[in-house]
Short mmCIF file of C-alpha atoms in Angstrom, two decimals:
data_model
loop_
_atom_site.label_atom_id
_atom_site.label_comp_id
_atom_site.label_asym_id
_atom_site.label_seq_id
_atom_site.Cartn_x
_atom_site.Cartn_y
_atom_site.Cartn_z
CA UNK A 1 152.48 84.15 182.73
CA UNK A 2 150.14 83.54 185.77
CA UNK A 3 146.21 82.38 184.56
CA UNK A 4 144.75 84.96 186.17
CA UNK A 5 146.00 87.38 183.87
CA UNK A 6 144.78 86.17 180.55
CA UNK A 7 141.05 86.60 180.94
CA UNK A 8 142.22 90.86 181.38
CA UNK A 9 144.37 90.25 178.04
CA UNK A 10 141.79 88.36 176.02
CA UNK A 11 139.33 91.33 177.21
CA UNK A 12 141.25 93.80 175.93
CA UNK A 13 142.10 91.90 172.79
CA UNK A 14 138.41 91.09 172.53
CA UNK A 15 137.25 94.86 172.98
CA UNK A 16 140.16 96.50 170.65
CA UNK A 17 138.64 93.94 167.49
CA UNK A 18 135.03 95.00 168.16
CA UNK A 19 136.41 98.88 167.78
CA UNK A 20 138.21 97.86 164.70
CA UNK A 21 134.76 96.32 163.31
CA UNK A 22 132.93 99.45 164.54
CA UNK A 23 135.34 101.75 162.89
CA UNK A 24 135.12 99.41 159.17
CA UNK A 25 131.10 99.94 159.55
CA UNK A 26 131.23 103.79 159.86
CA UNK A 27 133.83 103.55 156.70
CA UNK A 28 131.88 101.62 154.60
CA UNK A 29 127.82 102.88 155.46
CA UNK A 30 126.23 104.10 152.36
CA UNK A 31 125.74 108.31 152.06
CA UNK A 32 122.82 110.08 152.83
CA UNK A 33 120.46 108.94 149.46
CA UNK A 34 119.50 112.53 149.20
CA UNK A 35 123.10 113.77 149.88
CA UNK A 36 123.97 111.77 146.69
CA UNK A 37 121.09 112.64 144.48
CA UNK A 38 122.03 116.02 144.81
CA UNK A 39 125.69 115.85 143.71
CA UNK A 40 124.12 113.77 140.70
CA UNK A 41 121.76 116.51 139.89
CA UNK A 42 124.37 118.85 140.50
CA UNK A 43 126.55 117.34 138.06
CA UNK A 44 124.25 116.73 135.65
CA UNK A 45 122.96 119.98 135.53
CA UNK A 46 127.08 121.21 134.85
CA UNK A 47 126.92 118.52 132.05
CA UNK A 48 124.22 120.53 130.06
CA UNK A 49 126.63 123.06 129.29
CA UNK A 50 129.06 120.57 127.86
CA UNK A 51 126.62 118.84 125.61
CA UNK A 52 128.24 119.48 122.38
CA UNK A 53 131.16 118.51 123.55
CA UNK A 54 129.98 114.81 125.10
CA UNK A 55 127.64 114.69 121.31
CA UNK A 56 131.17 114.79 120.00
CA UNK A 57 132.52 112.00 121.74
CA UNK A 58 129.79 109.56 121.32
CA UNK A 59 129.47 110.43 117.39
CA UNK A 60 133.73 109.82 117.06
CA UNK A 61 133.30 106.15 119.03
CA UNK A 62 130.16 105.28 116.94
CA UNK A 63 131.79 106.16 113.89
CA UNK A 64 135.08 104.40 115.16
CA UNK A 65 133.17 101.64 116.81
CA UNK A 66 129.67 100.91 114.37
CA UNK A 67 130.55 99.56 110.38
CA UNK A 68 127.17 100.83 110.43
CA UNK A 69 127.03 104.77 111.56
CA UNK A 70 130.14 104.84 108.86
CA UNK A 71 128.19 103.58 105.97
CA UNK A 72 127.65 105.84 102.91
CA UNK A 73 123.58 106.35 103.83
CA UNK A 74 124.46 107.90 107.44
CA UNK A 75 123.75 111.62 107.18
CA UNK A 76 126.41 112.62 109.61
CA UNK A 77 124.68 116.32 110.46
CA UNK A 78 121.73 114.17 110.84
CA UNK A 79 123.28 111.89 113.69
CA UNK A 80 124.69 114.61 115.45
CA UNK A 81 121.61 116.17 115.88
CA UNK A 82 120.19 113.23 116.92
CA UNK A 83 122.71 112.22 119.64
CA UNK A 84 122.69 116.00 120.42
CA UNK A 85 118.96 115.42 121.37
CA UNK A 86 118.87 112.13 122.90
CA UNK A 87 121.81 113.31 125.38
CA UNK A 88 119.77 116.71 125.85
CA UNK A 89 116.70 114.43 126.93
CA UNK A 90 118.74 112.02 128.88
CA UNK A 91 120.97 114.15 130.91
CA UNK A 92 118.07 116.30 131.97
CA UNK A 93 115.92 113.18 132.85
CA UNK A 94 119.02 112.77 135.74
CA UNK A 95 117.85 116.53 136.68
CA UNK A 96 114.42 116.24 136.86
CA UNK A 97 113.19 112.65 137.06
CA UNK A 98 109.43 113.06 136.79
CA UNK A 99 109.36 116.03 134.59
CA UNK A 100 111.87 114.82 131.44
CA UNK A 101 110.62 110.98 131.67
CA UNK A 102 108.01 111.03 129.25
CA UNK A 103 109.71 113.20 126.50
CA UNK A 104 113.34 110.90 127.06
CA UNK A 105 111.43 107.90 126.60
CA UNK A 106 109.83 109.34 123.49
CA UNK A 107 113.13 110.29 121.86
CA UNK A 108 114.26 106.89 122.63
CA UNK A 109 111.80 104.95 121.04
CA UNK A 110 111.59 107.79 117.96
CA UNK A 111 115.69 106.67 117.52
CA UNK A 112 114.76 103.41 117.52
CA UNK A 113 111.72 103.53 115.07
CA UNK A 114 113.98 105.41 112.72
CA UNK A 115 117.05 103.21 113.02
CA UNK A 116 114.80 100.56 111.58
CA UNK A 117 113.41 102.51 108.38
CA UNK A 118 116.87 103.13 107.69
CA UNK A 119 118.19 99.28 108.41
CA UNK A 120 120.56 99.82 110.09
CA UNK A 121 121.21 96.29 112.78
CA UNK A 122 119.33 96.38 116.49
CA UNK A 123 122.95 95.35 117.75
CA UNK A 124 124.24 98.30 116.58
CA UNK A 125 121.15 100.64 117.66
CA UNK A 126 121.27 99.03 121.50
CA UNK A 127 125.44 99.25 121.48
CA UNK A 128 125.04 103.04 120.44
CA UNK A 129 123.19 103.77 123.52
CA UNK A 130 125.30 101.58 125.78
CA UNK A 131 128.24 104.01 124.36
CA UNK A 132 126.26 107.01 124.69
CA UNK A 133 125.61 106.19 128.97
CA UNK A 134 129.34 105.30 129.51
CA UNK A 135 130.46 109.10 127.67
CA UNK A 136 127.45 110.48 129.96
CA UNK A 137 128.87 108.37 133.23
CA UNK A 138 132.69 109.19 132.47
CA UNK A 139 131.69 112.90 132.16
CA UNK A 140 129.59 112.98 135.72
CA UNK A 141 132.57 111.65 137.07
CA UNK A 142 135.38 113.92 135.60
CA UNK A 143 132.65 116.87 136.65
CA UNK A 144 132.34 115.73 140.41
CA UNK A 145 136.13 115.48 140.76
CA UNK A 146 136.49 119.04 139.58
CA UNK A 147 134.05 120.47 142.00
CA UNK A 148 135.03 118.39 144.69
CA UNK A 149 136.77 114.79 144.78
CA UNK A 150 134.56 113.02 147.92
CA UNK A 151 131.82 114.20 145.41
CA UNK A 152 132.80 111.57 143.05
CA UNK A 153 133.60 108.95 145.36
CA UNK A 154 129.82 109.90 146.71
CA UNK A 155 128.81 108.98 142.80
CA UNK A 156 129.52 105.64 142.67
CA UNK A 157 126.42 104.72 144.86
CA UNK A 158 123.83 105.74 141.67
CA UNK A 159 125.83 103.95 139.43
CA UNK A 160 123.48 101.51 139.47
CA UNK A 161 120.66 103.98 139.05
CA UNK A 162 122.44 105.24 136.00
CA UNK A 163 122.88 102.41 133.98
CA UNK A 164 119.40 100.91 134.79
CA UNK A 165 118.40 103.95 133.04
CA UNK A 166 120.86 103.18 130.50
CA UNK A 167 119.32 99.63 129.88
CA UNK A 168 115.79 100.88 129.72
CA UNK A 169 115.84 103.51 127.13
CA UNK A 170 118.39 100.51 125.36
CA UNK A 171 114.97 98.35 126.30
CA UNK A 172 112.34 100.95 124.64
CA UNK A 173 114.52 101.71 121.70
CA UNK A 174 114.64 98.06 120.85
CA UNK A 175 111.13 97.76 121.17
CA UNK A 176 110.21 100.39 119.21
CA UNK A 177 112.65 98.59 116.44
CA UNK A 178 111.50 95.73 116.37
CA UNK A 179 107.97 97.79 116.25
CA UNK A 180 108.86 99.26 113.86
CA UNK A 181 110.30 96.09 111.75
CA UNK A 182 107.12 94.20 111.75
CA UNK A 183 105.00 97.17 110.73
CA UNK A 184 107.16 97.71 107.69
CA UNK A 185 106.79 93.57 106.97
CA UNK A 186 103.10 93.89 106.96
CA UNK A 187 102.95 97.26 104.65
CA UNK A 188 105.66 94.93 102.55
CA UNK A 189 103.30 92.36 102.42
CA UNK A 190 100.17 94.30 101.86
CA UNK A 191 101.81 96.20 99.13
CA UNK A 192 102.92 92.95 97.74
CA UNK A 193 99.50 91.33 98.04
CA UNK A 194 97.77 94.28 95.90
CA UNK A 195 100.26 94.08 93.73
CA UNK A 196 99.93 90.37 93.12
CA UNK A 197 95.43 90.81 93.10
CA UNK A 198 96.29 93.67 90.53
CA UNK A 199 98.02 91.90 87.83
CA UNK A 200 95.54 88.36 88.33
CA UNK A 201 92.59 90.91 88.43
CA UNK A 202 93.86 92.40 85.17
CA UNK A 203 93.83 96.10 87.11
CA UNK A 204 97.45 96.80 87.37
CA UNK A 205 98.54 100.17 85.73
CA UNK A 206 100.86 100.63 82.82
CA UNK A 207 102.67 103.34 84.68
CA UNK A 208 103.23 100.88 87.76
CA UNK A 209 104.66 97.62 86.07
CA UNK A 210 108.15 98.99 87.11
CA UNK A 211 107.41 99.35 90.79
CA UNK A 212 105.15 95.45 90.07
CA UNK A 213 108.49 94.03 88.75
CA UNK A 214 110.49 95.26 91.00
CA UNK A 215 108.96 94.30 94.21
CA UNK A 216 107.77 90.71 92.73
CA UNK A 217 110.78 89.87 91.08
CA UNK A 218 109.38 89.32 87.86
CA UNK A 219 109.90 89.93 84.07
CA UNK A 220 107.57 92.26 82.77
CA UNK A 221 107.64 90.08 79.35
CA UNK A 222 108.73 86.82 80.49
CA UNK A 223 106.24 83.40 80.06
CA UNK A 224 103.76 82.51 83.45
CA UNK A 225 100.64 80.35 83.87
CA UNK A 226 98.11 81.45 86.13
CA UNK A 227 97.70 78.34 88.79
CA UNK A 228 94.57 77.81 90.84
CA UNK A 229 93.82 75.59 94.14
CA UNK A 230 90.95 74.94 96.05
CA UNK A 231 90.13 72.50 99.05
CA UNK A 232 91.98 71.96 102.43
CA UNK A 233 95.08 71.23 101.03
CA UNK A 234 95.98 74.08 99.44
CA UNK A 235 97.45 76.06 102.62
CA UNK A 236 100.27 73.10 102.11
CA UNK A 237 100.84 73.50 99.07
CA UNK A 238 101.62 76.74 99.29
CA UNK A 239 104.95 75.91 101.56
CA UNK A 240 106.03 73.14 99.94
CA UNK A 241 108.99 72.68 97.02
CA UNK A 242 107.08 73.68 94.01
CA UNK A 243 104.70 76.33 95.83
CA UNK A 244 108.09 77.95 97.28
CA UNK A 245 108.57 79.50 93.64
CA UNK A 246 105.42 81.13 92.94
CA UNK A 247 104.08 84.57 93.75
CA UNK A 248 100.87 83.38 95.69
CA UNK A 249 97.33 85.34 96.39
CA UNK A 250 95.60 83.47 98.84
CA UNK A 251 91.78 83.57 99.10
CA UNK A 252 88.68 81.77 100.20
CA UNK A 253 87.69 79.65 98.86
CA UNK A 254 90.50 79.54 96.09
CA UNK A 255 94.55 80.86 96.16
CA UNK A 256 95.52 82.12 93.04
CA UNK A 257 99.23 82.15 92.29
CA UNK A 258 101.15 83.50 89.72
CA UNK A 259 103.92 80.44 88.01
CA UNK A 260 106.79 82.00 86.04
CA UNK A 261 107.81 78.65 83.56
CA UNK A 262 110.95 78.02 82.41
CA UNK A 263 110.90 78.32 78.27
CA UNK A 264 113.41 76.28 76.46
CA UNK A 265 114.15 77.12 72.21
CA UNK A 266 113.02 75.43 69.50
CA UNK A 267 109.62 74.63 71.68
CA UNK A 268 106.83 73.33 69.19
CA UNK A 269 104.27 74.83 71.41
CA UNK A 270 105.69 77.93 73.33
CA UNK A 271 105.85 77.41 77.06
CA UNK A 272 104.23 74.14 76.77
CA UNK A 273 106.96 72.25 78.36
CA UNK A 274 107.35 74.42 81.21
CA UNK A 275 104.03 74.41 81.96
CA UNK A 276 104.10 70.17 82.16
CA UNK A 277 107.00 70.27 84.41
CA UNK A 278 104.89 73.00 86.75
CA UNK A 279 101.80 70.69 86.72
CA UNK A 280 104.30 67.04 87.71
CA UNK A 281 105.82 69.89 90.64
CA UNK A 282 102.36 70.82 91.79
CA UNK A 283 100.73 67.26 91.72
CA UNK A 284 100.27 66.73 95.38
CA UNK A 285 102.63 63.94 97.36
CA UNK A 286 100.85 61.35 99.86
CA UNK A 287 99.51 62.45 103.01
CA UNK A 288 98.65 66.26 101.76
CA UNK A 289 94.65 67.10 102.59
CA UNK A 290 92.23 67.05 99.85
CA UNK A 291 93.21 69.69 96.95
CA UNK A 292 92.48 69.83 93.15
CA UNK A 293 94.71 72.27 91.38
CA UNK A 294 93.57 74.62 87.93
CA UNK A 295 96.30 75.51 85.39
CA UNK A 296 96.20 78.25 82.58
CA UNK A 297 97.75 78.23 79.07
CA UNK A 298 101.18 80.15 79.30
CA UNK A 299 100.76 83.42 78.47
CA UNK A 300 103.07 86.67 77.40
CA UNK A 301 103.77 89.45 79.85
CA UNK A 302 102.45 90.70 83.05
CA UNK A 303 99.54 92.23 81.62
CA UNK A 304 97.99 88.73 80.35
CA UNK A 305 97.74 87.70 83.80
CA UNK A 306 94.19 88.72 84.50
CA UNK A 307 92.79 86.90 81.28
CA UNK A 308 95.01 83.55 82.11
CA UNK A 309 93.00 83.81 86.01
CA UNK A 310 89.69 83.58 85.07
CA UNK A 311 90.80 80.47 82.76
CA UNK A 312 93.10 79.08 85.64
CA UNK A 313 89.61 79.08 87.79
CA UNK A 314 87.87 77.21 85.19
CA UNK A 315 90.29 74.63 84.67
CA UNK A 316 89.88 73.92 88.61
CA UNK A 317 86.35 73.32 88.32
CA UNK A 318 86.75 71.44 85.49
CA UNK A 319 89.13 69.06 87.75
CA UNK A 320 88.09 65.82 87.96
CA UNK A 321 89.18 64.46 91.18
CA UNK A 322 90.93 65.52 94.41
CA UNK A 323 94.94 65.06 94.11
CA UNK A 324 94.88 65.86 90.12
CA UNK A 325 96.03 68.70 88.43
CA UNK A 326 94.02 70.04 85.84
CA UNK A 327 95.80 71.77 82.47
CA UNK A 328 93.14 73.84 80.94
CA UNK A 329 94.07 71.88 77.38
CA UNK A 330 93.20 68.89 78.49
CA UNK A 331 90.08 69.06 79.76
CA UNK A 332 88.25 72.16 76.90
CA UNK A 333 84.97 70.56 77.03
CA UNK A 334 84.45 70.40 80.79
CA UNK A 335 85.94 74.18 80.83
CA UNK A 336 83.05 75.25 78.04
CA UNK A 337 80.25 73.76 80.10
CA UNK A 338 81.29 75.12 83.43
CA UNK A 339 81.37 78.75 81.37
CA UNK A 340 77.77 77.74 80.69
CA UNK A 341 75.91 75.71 83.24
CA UNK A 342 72.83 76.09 82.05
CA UNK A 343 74.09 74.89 78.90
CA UNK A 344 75.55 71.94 80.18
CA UNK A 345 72.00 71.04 82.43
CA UNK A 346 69.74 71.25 79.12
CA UNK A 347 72.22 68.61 77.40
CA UNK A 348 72.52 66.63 80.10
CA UNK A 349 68.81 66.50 81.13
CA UNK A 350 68.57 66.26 77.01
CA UNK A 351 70.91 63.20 76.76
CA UNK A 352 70.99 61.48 80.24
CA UNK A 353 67.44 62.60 81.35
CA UNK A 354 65.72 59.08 80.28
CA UNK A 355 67.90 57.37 82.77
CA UNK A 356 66.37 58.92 85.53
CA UNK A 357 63.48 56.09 85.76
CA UNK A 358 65.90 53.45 86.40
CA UNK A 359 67.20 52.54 89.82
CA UNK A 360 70.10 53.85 91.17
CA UNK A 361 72.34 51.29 91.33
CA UNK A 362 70.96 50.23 87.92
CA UNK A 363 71.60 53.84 86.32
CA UNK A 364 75.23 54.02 88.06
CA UNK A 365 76.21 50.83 86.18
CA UNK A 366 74.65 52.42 83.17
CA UNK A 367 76.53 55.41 83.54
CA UNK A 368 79.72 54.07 84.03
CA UNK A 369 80.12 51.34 81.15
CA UNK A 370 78.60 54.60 78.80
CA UNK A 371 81.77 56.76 80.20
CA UNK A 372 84.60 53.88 80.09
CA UNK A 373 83.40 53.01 76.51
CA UNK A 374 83.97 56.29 75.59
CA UNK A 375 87.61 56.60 77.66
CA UNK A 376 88.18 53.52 75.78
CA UNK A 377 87.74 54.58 71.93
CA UNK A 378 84.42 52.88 71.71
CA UNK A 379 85.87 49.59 72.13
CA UNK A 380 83.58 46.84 73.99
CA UNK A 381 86.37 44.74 74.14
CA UNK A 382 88.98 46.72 76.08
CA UNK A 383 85.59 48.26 77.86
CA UNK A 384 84.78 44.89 78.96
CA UNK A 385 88.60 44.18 80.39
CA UNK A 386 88.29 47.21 82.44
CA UNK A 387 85.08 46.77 83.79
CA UNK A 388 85.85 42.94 84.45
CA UNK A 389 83.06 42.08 82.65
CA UNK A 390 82.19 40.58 79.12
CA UNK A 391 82.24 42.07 75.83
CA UNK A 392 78.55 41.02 75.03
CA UNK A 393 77.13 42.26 78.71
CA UNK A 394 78.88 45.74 77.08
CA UNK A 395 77.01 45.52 74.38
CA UNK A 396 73.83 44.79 75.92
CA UNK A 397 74.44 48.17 78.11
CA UNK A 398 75.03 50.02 75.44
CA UNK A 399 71.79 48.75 73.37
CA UNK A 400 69.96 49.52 76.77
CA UNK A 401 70.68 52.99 76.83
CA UNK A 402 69.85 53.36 72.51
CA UNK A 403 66.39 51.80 73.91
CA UNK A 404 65.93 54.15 76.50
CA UNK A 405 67.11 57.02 75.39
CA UNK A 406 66.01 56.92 71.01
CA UNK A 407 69.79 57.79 70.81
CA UNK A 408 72.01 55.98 68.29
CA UNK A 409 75.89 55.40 69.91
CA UNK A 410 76.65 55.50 65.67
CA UNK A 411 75.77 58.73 65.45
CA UNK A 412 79.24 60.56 65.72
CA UNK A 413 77.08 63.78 66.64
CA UNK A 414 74.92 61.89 69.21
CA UNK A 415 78.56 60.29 70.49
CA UNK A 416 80.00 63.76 71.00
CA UNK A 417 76.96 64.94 72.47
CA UNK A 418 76.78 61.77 74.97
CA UNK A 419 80.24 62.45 75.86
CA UNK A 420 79.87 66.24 76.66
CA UNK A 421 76.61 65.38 78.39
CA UNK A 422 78.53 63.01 81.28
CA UNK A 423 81.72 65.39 81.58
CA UNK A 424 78.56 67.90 82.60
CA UNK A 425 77.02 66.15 84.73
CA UNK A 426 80.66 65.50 86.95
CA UNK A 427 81.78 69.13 86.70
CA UNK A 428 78.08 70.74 87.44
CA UNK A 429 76.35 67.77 89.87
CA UNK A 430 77.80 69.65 92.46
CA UNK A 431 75.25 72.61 92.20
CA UNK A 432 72.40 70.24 90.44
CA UNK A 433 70.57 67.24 91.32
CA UNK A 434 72.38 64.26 89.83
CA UNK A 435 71.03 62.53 87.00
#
């Protein structure tokens, strides 16, 4: 083939592929947009008289489909209606954008606010919807091809407007679920929390222990203590092992909780075992904030709770130190004093007041071989050991304060007296000038 020739042929070949490419770029060039809005309107607007039938359809693959839209608590009536109405909204939303946007979105989010009341799963809810826009899509389709088949072909360019739709009411619904959810939680917990003040306030109805038990999950007649907790601590205690299994009121500056305890037969003092194992759970680990914890006597029923309170707050202030836990038994006499302050500040000006002339340093020695003597059954000897001192130097303290005072440590009256008049002036120096 002479050379000259093949720049003609390559020419020609040249120009016939650049027809070719011109002819695939006519074929493929998206429609008019409005040309294609207006066979989706047009088909939508056909739909609307076939609305019971698509309802149909999407009811018979969520029933098929969803454990849950099958369940014994789904009116069906009720979810036909409700499909009926969502479809209504949503199919005319494709006919008139602007005008139907506000009220689709609204029955979207109203589906999804009720599907949480009733329970049922967000999965479930968000699937339903997904099932609902492919019925809605396959139905366009099927509607175009009727009226004309390029009319369907000219519907696959909004199928991406379609199912963005889709995926935003799927987006509202779900919000308004989960909304919903934590509105219900809070009303839960409110309900819960006036529940819980009711029976430590000693308010709680007769009529309304059913509804109490039932949403605390407690025996109307079983055996609780009423436990107490102040400082910054207690917010920890609250999460951890033993606070896990109490019904808790938290306040400032105190939570209250309510401690059912585990009764065993043949107690000698009812409930008093449970209520040692509760106080060893409660004692706070290492590492936990400052906290001192009150404990009630058990007591019967639901309806002792508010009386076992107000003696679970004065067994906290009769605590003696941070970390302890304080059994209202054990510590009576602190617990009577704190009932009466003023009380407790005449004895303890009446008993202690002479000290005051001393120094301090002097009068804290004073104090403190008066109080271990007494810890330690009057004994100088096994006071001395403790204090690291000798048995005479005791001695001489305690003769000291007989001197200063006109008091006689024989006196079993003036003992008991001297004894109440220190546990006052720990539990009340916190609102009084020390002695």
């Amino acid at each position: 083939m002479p050379l000259s020739t093949r720049p003609r042929e390559v020419a020609v070949t040249t120009r016939d592929h650049r027809v070719d490419r011109n002819d695939r770029r006519e074929a493929t060039r998206p429609p008019d947009r409005a040309q294609t809005l207006l066979v989706l309107r047009r088909s939508a607007r056909l739909l609307l008289h076939r609305l019971p039938h698509l309802t149909d359809r999407v009811v018979a693959l969520l029933r098929e489909q969803e454990p849950s839209y099958r369940g014994p608590g789904v009116d069906t009536e009720a979810l036909w209606q409700e499909v009926h109405r969502s479809l209504r909204h949503n199919v005319g939303c494709l006919i008139d954008p602007r005008g139907m946007r506000e009220s689709a979105r609204h029955c979207s989010r109203r589906i999804g606010s009720d599907r949480a009341r009733q329970g049922l799963p967000l999965d479930a809810l968000q699937h339903a919807f997904r099932l609902g826009g492919g019925v809605v899509w396959e139905e366009l389709l099927d509607t175009a091809a009727r009226q004309d088949p390029e009319s369907m072909r000219l519907l696959v360019h909004v199928a991406g407007d379609v199912w963005n739709f889709v995926d935003e009411h799927c987006s509202l619904a779900a919000e308004a679920y989960r909304r919903a959810e934590r509105e219900m939680a809070w009303r839960r917990e409110n309900r819960i929390r006036l529940m819980t003040e009711a029976l430590l306030h000693g308010t709680v109805r007769v009529a309304d222990l059913p509804d109490v038990v039932e949403a605390l999950g407690l025996s109307e007649d079983g055996r609780y203590a009423v436990v107490a907790v102040g400082g910054p601590g207690r917010a920890a205690l609250r999460t951890g092992p033993a606070g896990d299994r109490l019904v808790w009121n938290p306040g400032d500056p105190v939570d209250l909780a309510i401690a059912p305890l585990e009764e065993e037969p043949g107690e000698p003092r009812e409930g008093e075992r449970g209520l040692e194992r509760l106080a060893r759970d409660l004692t706070p680990g290492p590492g936990l904030p400052p906290v001192r914890i009150g404990v009630s006597p058990p007591v019967r029923g639901l309806v002792g709770l508010g009386e076992a309170r107000s003696l679970a707050e004065k067994a906290l202030q009769a605590c003696p130190a941070d970390g302890e836990v304080a059994l209202l038994g054990d510590h009576l006499a602190a617990a009577l004093l704190v009932s009466s302050p003023d009380l407790g500040a005449v004895l303890t000006e009446r008993v202690l007041g002479p000290l005051r002339r001393l120094d301090p340093g002097d009068r804290e020695i004073l104090l403190d071989t008066l109080a271990t003597w007494l810890e330690c059954d009057a004994s100088a000897q096994r006071t001395g050991e403790r204090l690291s001192c000798h048995r005479n130097t005791v001695l001489n303290r305690l003769r000291r304060y007989e001197k200063l005072t006109g008091r006689s440590l024989g006196s079993p009256g003036e003992t008991a007296e001297l004894s109440l008049a220190l546990t006052a002036r720990r539990v009340l120096e916190g609102g009084r000038p020390a002695i």
